[in-house]
XYZ file of C-alpha atoms in Angstrom:
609
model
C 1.721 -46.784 -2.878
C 0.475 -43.376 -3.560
C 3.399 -40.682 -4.052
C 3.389 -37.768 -1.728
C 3.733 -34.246 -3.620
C 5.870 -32.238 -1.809
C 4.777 -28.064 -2.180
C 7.472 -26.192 -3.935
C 8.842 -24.485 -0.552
C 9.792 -28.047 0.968
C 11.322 -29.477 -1.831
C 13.639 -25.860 -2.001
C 14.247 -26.516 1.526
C 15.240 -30.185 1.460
C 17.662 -28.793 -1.599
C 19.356 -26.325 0.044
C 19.773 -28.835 3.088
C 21.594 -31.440 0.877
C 23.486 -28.882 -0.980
C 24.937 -27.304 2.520
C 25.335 -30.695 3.695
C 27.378 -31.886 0.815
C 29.397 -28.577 0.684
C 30.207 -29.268 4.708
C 31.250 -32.866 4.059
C 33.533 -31.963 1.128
C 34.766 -29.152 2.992
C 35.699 -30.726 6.038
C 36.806 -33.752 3.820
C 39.355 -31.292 1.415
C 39.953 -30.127 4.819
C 41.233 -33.363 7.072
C 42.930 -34.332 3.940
C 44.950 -31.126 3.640
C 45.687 -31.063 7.427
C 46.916 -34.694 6.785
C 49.145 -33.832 4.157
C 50.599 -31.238 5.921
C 51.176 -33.194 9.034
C 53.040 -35.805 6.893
C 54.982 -33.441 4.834
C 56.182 -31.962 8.399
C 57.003 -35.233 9.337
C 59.176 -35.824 6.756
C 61.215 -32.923 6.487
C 61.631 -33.448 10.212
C 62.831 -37.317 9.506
C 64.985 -35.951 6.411
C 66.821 -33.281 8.718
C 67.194 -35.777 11.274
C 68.597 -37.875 8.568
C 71.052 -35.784 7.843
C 72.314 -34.737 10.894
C 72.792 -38.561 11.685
C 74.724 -39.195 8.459
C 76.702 -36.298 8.905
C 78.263 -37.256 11.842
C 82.246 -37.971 11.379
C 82.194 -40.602 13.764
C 79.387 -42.745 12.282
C 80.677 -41.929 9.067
C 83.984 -43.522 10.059
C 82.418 -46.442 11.661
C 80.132 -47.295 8.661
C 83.155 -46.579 5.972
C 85.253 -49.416 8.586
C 82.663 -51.980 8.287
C 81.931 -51.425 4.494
C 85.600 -52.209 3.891
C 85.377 -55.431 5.921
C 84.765 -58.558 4.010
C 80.823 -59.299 5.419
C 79.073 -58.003 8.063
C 79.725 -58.362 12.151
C 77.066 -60.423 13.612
C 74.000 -58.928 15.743
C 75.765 -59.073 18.703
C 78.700 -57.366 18.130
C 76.482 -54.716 15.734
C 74.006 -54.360 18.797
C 76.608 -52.841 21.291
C 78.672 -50.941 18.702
C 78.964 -47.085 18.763
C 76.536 -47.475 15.132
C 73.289 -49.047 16.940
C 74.127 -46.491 19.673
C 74.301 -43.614 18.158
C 71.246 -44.029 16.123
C 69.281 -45.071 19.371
C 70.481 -41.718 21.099
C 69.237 -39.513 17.941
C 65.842 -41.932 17.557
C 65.309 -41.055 21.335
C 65.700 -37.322 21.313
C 63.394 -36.823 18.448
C 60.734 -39.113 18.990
C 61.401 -41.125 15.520
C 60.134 -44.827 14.819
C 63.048 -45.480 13.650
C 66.638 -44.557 13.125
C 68.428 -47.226 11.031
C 71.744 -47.706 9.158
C 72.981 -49.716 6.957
C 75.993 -50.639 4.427
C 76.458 -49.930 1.328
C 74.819 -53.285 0.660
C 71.390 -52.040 2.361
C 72.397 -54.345 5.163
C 71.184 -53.208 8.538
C 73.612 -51.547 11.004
C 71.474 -50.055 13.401
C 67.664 -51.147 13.865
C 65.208 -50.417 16.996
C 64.817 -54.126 17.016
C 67.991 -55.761 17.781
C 66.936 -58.957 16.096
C 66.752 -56.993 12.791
C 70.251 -56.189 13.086
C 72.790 -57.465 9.871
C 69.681 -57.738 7.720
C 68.935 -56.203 4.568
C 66.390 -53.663 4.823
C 62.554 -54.305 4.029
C 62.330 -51.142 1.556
C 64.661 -50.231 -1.520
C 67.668 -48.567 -0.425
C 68.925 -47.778 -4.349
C 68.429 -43.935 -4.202
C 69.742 -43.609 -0.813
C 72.947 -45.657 -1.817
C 73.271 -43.890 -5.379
C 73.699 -40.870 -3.661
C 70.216 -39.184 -3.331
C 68.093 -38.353 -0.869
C 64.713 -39.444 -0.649
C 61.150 -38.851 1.204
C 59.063 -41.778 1.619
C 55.596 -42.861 2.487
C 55.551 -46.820 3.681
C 55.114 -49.291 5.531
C 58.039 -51.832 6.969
C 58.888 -53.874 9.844
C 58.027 -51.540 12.369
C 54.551 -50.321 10.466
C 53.172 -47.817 8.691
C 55.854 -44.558 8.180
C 56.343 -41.492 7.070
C 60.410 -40.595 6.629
C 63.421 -39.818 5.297
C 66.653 -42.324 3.627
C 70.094 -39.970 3.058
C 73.211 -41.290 1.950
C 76.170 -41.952 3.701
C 79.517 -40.718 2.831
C 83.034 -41.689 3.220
C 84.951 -39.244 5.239
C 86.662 -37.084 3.470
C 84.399 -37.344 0.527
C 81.463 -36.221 -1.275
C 80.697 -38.871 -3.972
C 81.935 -42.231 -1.998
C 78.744 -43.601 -0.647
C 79.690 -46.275 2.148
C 75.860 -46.533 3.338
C 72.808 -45.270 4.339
C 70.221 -43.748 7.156
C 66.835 -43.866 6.987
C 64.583 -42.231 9.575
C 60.807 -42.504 9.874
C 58.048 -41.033 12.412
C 55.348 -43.279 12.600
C 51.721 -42.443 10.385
C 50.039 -43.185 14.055
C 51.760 -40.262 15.334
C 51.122 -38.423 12.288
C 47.086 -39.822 13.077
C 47.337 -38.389 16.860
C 48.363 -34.767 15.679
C 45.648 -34.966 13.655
C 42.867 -35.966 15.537
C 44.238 -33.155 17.826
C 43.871 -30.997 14.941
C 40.276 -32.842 13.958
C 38.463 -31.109 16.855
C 38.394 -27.495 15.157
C 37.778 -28.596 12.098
C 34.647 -31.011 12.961
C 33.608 -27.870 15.401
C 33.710 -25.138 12.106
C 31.948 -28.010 9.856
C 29.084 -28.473 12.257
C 28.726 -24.770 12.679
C 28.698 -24.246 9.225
C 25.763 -26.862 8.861
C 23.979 -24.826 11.564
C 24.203 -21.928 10.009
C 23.387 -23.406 6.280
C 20.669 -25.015 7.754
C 19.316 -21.735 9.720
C 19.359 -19.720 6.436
C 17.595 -22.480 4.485
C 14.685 -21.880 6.708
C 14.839 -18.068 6.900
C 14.842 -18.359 2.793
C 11.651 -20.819 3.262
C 9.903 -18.446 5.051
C 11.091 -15.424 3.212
C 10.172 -17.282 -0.024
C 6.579 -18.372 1.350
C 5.821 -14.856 1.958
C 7.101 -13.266 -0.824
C 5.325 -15.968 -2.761
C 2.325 -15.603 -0.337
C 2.264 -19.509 0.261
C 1.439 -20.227 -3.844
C 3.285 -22.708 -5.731
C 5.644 -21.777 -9.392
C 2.458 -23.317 -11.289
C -0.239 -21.226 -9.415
C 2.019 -18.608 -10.047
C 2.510 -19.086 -13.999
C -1.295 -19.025 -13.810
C -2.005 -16.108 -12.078
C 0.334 -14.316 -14.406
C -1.342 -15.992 -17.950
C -4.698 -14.566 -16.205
C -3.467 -11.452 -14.813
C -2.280 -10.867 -18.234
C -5.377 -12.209 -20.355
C -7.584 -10.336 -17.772
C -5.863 -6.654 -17.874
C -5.359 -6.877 -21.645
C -8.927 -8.569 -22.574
C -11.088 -6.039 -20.302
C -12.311 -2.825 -21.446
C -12.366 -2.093 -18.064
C -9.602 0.561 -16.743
C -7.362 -1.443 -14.031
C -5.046 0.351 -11.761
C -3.150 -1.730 -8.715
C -1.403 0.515 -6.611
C 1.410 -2.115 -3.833
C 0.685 -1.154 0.490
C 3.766 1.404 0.106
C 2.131 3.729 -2.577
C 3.551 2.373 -5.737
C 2.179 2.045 -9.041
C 2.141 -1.869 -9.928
C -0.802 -2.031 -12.680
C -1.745 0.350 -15.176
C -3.419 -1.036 -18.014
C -3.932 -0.267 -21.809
C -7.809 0.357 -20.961
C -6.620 2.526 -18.284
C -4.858 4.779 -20.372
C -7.398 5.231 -22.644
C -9.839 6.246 -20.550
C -8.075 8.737 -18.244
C -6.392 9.811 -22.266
C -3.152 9.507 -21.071
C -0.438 9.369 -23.797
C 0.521 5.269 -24.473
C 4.312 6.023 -24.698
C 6.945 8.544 -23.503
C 7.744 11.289 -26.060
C 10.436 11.313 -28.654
C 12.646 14.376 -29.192
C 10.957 16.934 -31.488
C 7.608 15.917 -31.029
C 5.425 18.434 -29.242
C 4.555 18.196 -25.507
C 1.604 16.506 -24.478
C -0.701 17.954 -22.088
C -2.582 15.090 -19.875
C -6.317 15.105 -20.449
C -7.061 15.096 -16.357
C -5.290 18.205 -15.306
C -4.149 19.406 -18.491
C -0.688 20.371 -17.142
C 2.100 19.147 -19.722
C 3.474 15.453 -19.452
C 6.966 15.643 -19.222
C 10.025 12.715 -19.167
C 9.620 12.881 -15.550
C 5.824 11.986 -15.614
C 6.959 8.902 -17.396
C 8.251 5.611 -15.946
C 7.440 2.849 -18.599
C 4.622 2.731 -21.245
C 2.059 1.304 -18.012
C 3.525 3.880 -15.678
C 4.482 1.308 -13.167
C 6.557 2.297 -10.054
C 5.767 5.499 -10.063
C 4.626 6.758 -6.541
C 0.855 7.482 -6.227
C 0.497 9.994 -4.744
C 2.365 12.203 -7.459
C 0.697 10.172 -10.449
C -0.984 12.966 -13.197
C -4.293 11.454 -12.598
C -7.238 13.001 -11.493
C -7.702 13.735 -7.694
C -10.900 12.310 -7.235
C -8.768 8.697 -8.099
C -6.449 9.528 -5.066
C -9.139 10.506 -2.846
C -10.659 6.758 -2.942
C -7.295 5.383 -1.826
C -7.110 7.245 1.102
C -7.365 5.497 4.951
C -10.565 7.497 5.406
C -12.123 6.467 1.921
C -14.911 3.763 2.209
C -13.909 0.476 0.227
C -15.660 0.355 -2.734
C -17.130 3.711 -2.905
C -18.009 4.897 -7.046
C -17.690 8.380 -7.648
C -17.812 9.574 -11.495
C -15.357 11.559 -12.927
C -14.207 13.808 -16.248
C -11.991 12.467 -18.042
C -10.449 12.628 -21.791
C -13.664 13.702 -22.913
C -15.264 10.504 -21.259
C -17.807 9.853 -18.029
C -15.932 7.462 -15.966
C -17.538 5.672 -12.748
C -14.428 4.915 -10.522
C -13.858 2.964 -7.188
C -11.688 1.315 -5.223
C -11.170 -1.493 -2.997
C -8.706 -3.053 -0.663
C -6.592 -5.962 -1.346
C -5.823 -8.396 1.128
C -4.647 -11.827 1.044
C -4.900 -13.794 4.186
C -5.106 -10.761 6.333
C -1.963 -9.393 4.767
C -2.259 -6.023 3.335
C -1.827 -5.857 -0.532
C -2.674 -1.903 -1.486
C -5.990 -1.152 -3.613
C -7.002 -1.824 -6.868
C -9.115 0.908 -8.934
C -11.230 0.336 -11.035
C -12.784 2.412 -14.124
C -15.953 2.157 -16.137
C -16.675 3.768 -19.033
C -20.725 5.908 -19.056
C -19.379 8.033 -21.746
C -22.286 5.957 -23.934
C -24.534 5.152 -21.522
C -24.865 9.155 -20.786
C -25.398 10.112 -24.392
C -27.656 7.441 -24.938
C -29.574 8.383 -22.040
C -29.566 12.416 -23.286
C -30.473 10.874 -26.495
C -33.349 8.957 -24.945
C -34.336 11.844 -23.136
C -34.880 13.878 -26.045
C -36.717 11.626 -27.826
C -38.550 11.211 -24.914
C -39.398 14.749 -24.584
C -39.922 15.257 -28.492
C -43.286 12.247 -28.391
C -44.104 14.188 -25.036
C -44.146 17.525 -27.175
C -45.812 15.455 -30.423
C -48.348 14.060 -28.191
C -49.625 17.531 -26.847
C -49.595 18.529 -30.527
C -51.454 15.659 -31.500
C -54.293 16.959 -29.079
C -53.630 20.522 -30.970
C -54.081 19.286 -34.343
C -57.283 17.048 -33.060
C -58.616 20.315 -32.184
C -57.773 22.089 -35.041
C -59.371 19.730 -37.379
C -62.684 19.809 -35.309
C -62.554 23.447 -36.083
C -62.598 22.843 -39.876
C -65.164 20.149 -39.255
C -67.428 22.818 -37.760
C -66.724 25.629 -39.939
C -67.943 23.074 -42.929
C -70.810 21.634 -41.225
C -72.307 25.156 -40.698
C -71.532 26.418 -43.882
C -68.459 29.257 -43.446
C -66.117 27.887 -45.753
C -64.735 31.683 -46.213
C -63.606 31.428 -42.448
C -62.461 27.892 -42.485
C -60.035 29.042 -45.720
C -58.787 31.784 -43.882
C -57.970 29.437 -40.316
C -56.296 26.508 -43.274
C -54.311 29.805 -44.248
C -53.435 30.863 -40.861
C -52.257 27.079 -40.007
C -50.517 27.209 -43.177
C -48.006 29.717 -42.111
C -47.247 28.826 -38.628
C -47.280 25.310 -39.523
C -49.853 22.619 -38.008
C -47.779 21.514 -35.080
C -45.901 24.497 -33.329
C -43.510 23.877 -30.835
C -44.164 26.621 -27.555
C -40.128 28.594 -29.080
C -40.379 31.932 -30.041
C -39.051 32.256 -33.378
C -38.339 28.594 -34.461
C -39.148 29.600 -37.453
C -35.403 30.784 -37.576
C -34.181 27.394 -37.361
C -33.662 26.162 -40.746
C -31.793 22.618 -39.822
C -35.177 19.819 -38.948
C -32.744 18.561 -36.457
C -32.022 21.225 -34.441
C -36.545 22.274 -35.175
C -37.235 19.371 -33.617
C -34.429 19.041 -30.906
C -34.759 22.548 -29.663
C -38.584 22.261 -30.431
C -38.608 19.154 -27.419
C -36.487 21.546 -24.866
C -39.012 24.133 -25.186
C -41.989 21.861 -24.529
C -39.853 20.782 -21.591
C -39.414 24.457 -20.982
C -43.181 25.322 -21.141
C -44.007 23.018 -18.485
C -41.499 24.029 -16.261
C -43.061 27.811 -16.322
C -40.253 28.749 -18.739
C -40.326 30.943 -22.526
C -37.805 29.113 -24.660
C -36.736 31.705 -27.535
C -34.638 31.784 -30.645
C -32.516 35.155 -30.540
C -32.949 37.701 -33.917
C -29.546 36.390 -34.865
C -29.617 33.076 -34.927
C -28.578 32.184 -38.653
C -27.787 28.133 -39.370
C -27.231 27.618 -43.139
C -25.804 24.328 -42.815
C -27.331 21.001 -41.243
C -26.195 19.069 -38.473
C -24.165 15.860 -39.419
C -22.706 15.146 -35.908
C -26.064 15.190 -33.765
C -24.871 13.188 -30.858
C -22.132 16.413 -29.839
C -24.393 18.555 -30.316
C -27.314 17.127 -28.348
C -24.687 16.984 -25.580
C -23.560 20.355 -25.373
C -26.406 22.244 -26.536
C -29.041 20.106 -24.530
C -26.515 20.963 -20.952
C -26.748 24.825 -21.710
C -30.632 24.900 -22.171
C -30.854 22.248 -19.051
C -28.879 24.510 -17.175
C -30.417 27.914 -17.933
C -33.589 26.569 -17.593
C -32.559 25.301 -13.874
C -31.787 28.959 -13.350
C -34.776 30.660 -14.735
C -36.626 28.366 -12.513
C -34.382 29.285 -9.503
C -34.177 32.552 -10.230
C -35.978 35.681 -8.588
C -37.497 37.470 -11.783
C -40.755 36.959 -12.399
C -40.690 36.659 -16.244
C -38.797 32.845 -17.151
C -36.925 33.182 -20.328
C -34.301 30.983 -21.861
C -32.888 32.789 -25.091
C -30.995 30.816 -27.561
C -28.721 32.122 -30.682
C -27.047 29.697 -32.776
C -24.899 30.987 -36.053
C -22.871 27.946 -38.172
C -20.030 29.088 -40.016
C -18.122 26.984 -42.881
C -15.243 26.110 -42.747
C -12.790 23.241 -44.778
C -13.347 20.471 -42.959
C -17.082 21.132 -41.371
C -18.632 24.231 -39.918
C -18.514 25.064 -36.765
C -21.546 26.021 -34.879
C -21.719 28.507 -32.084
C -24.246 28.455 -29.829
C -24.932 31.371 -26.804
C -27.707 30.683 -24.187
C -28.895 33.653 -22.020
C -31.479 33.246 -19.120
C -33.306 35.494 -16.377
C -32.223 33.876 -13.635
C -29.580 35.741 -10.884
C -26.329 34.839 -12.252
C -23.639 33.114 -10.853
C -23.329 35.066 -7.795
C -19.424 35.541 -6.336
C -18.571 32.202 -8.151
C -15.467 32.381 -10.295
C -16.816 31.808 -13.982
C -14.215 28.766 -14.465
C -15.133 27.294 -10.982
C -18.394 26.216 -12.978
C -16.584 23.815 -15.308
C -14.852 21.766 -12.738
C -15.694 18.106 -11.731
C -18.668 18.093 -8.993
C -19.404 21.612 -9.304
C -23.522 22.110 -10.448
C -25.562 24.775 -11.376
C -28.596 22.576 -9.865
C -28.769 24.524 -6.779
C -31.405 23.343 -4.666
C -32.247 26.727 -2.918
C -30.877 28.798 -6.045
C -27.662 29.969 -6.991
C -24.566 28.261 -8.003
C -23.240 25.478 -5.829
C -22.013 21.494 -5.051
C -25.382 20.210 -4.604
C -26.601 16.632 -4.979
C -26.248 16.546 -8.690
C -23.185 14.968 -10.380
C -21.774 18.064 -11.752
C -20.844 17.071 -14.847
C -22.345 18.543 -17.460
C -20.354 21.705 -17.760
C -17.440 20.040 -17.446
C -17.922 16.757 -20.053
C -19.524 19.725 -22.503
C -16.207 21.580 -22.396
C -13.858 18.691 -22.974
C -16.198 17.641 -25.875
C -15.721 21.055 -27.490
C -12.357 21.190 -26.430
C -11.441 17.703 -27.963
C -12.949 18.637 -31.396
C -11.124 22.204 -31.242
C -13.248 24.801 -29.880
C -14.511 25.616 -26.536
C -16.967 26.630 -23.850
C -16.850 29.812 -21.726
C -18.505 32.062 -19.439
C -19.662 35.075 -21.479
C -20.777 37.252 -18.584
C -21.317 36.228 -15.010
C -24.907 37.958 -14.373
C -26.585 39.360 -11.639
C -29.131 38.989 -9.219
C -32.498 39.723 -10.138
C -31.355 38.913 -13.457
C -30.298 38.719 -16.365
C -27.974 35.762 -15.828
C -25.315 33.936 -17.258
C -24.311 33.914 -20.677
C -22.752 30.950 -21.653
C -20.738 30.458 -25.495
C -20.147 27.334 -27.073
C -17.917 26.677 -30.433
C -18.084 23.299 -31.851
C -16.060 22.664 -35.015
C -16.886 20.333 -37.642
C -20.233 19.648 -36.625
C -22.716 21.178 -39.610
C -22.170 20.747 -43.598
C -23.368 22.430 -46.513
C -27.286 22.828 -46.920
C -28.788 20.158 -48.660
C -30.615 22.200 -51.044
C -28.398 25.014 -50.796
C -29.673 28.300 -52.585
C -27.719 31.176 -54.066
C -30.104 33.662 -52.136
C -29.761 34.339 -48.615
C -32.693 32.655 -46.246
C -35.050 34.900 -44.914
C -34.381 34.745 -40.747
C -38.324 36.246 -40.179
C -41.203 34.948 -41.828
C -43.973 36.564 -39.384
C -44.246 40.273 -39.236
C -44.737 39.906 -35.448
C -41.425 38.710 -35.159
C -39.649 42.399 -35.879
C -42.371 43.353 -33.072
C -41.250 41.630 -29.845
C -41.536 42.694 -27.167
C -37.773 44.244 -26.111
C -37.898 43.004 -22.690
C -38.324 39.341 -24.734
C -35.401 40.126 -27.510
C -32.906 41.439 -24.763
């Protein structure tokens, strides 16, 4: 016969049943059994002070001390209509008793309900009684089952001459009656108490299914093993926040991302300042290394997280975010379980990589866009040569070799590149100025652009120097001056542990307008204005603001220089990167020349300004 599996709940509820059952039945038992003792210790302290009243009576006590001295014992008769037999009847009848007998000092019976009885010795040991003690007693006799009382019986006069005894008893049926008078109560409480054990069984079954929401202790265990392996083993970022606005998940990948501290601080270390808002994390910011409990709404995460959990948000909506010096794609979505609300989960994904692969991608991209248009150059040059030799003007084709010479076969459309003296940043700046040209736009290297060292951390720099030119090219283009010009400086200095390069980019377009200059560097906020201008457009805002945390993460910074002004010229932005450049490889005692070509000293000043 197959065995039925009862679910966890039942077999709790069939356990409590039997353990409220059993304490009502030993309860009530401990119960009648105390009420029954009670009854029959009442009975015999009332059959002892009957007893002694009865023995203490001179006249009996005469009587009984007469007959003891006779030689044997009257017969029934005679014993049966004495003043003995009737005073015990007359004290038997007042109080109820089973029985009132006396007897000698021989245990032979005086006095008995049942006449027949009478001058016979009794059915239970009188030895105590007669020795001079008195005695309670449980048992059963002629006239049944008893509970009483046997006292001895003095000699007048005297209080160590025993001449007999009484013994009084109330009969256990009696005792029985009172009880089941007293059983009524008691069987009343116990059933009310099963009632009520049995009502709170259920309200704890139901109160258990939904705490448990209806799973069993092994679906549980497993939940919790993958609940843990899951959180722990994701790179993902998982935050579960309970329907009354608590904190109940905050994992390790979590942390990271949003660069929240992984513990609470010890005394003398310094504050820590949280990488979303940068206000200082204090004790009170701390509940637990995971941060769980804590209400959140007043969690030190970024706002755009507590925006998705709001009643208005739409369930799984991504929105990307700043933080820690990482892109972050975050959204949320409601948890429910049978139609019972659970709160939202939030979830984070790292782009941090993704987005500098992509800028890196995009420069190369742009770099064999440029290389291909100078491929068409050089094509073109050497069909030059080729006709200068085929006609014979080998003076002229000498001189063009020697003009090529010192510009360099394949020139990049930046003014002064020539001050460049890192290949990276040639060919990286090179590719934004092709991009620049074909956008209508004069990339140009300022006069003071001095870099020594080279590069040996291209990927930061790509990222912040690759935003600034993006964005000042954007506002050349939506600018209102006629002349486009993007001008870049860069100037490394050396320092113990890596130069740090500075970088300023100036453009002609109109400035940022009544903008405040840090408003720019917040989450959202672009400088891809659609119509012009500085503004939340469609773009993702978040070049300005990933560029600054970069800087700011390695030690230096990015700011607003000057504001601008319409009509131009425009912003100034400054960047300062440490530990980004080394030493030149071939590094030479003599300082580099920053102008090759005479021309360059002859700009023209509305291009050098």
């Amino acid at each position: 016969m197959p065995r039925i599996a009862l679910r966890f709940s039942t077999q709790t509820l069939l356990l409590q049943l039997g353990v409220v059952l059993l304490v009502v039945l030993l309860s009530g038992t401990v119960h009648v059994w105390l009420v029954y003792g009670r009854i029959g210790a009442e009975a015999e302290n009332q059959a002892l002070t009957l007893a002694r009243t009865v023995a203490s009576d001179p006249e009996l006590r005469s009587q009984v001390q007469a007959i003891s001295n006779e030689p044997g014992t009257p017969p029934p008769a005679v014993l049966a209509t004495g003043p003995i037999q009737e005073a015990a009847e007359a004290a038997r009848g007042r109080t109820g008793a089973l029985f009132v007998v006396v007897t000698d000092e021989t245990g032979l019976r005086l006095a008995h309900p049942d006449l027949v009885r009478l001058g016979e010795r009794v059915s239970t040991d009188p030895s105590d009684a007669l020795s001079g003690k008195e005695v309670t007693t449980r048992n059963t006799g002629t006239l049944g089952p008893s509970a009483g009382a046997k006292v001895p019986v003095f000699a007048p006069g005297s209080a160590t001459t025993v001449v007999g005894e009484v013994s009084v008893g109330y009969s256990m049926e009696t005792l029985g009656q009172s009880l089941a008078e007293d059983i009524v109560p008691i069987a009343l409480t116990t059933a009310g108490s099963l009632v009520a054990g049995v009502l709170a069984s259920f309200l704890l079954r139901r109160r258990l299914q939904r705490l448990t929401l209806g799973l069993e202790p092994e679906e549980i265990s497993t939940l919790v093993h993958d609940q843990v392996a899951v959180l722990q083993g994701v790179d993902d970022g998982v935050i579960g926040i309970s329907a009354d606005g608590r904190i109940t998940v905050f994992n390790a990948a979590a942390r990271r991302l949003l660069g929240m501290p992984e513990g609470p601080e010890t005394p003398g270390s310094p504050p820590k300042t949280s990488a979303t808002d940068g206000h200082v994390l204090t004790g009170a910011d701390w509940t637990g290394p995971a941060w769980t409990g804590t209400a959140w709404a007043e969690a030190a995460v970024p706002a755009q997280l507590k925006a998705l959990t709001q009643p208005s948000a739409h369930d799984a909506e991504a929105v990307e975010i700043v933080a820690g010096g990482r892109v972050l794609v975050a959204n949320a979505r409601k948890a429910l379980h049978r139609k019972e609300d659970l709160g939202w989960v939030v979830m984070l994904r790292d782009r941090t990589e993704l987005q500098q692969l992509t800028r890196q991608l995009d420069a190369v991209g742009t770099m064999s866009a440029a290389l291909r248009a100078q491929r068409h150059e050089f094509a073109n040059q050497l069909h030059t040569i080729a006709g200068f030799m085929s006609i014979g003007q080998h003076g002229q084709a000498k001189d063009y070799l020697a003009r090529i010479s010192a510009t360099g076969p394949l020139k990049f459309p930046v003014q002064q590149a020539e001050l460049l003296q890192d290949p990276y940043l040639q060919a990286f700046v090179g590719a934004k100025g092709v991009e620049a040209d074909e956008r209508g736009v004069d990339l140009r290297i300022g006069p003071e652009t001095l870099v020594r060292g080279h590069v040996t951390e291209p990927q930061d720099v790509t990222t912040v120097l690759g935003n600034l030119i993006d964005n000042a090219v954007n506002a050349a283009v939506a600018g209102s001056s006629t002349r486009r010009w993007v001008e870049l400086e860069l100037l490394d200095e050396p320092g113990p542990d890596g130069g740090t390069l500075h970088i300023v980019v100036a453009d002609s377009g109109d400035g940022l307008g009544d903008v405040e200059p840090e408003r720019v560097f917040a989450e959202g906020f672009t400088t891809a204005a659609p119509e012009g201008g500085i503004g939340k457009s469609g773009g993702q805002g978040l070049g300005l603001a990933l560029v600054r945390q970069l800087a700011r993460r390695r030690g230096g910074d990015v700011r607003v220089l000057t504001p601008g002004s319409p009509g131009g010229p425009g912003a100034v932005f400054m960047a300062a990167i440490p530990g980004v450049t080394g030493a030149p490889v071939d590094a030479s005692p003599a300082e580099p020349t920053r102008a090759t070509e005479p021309s360059t000293a002859t700009e023209p000043k509305e291009r050098q300004q």
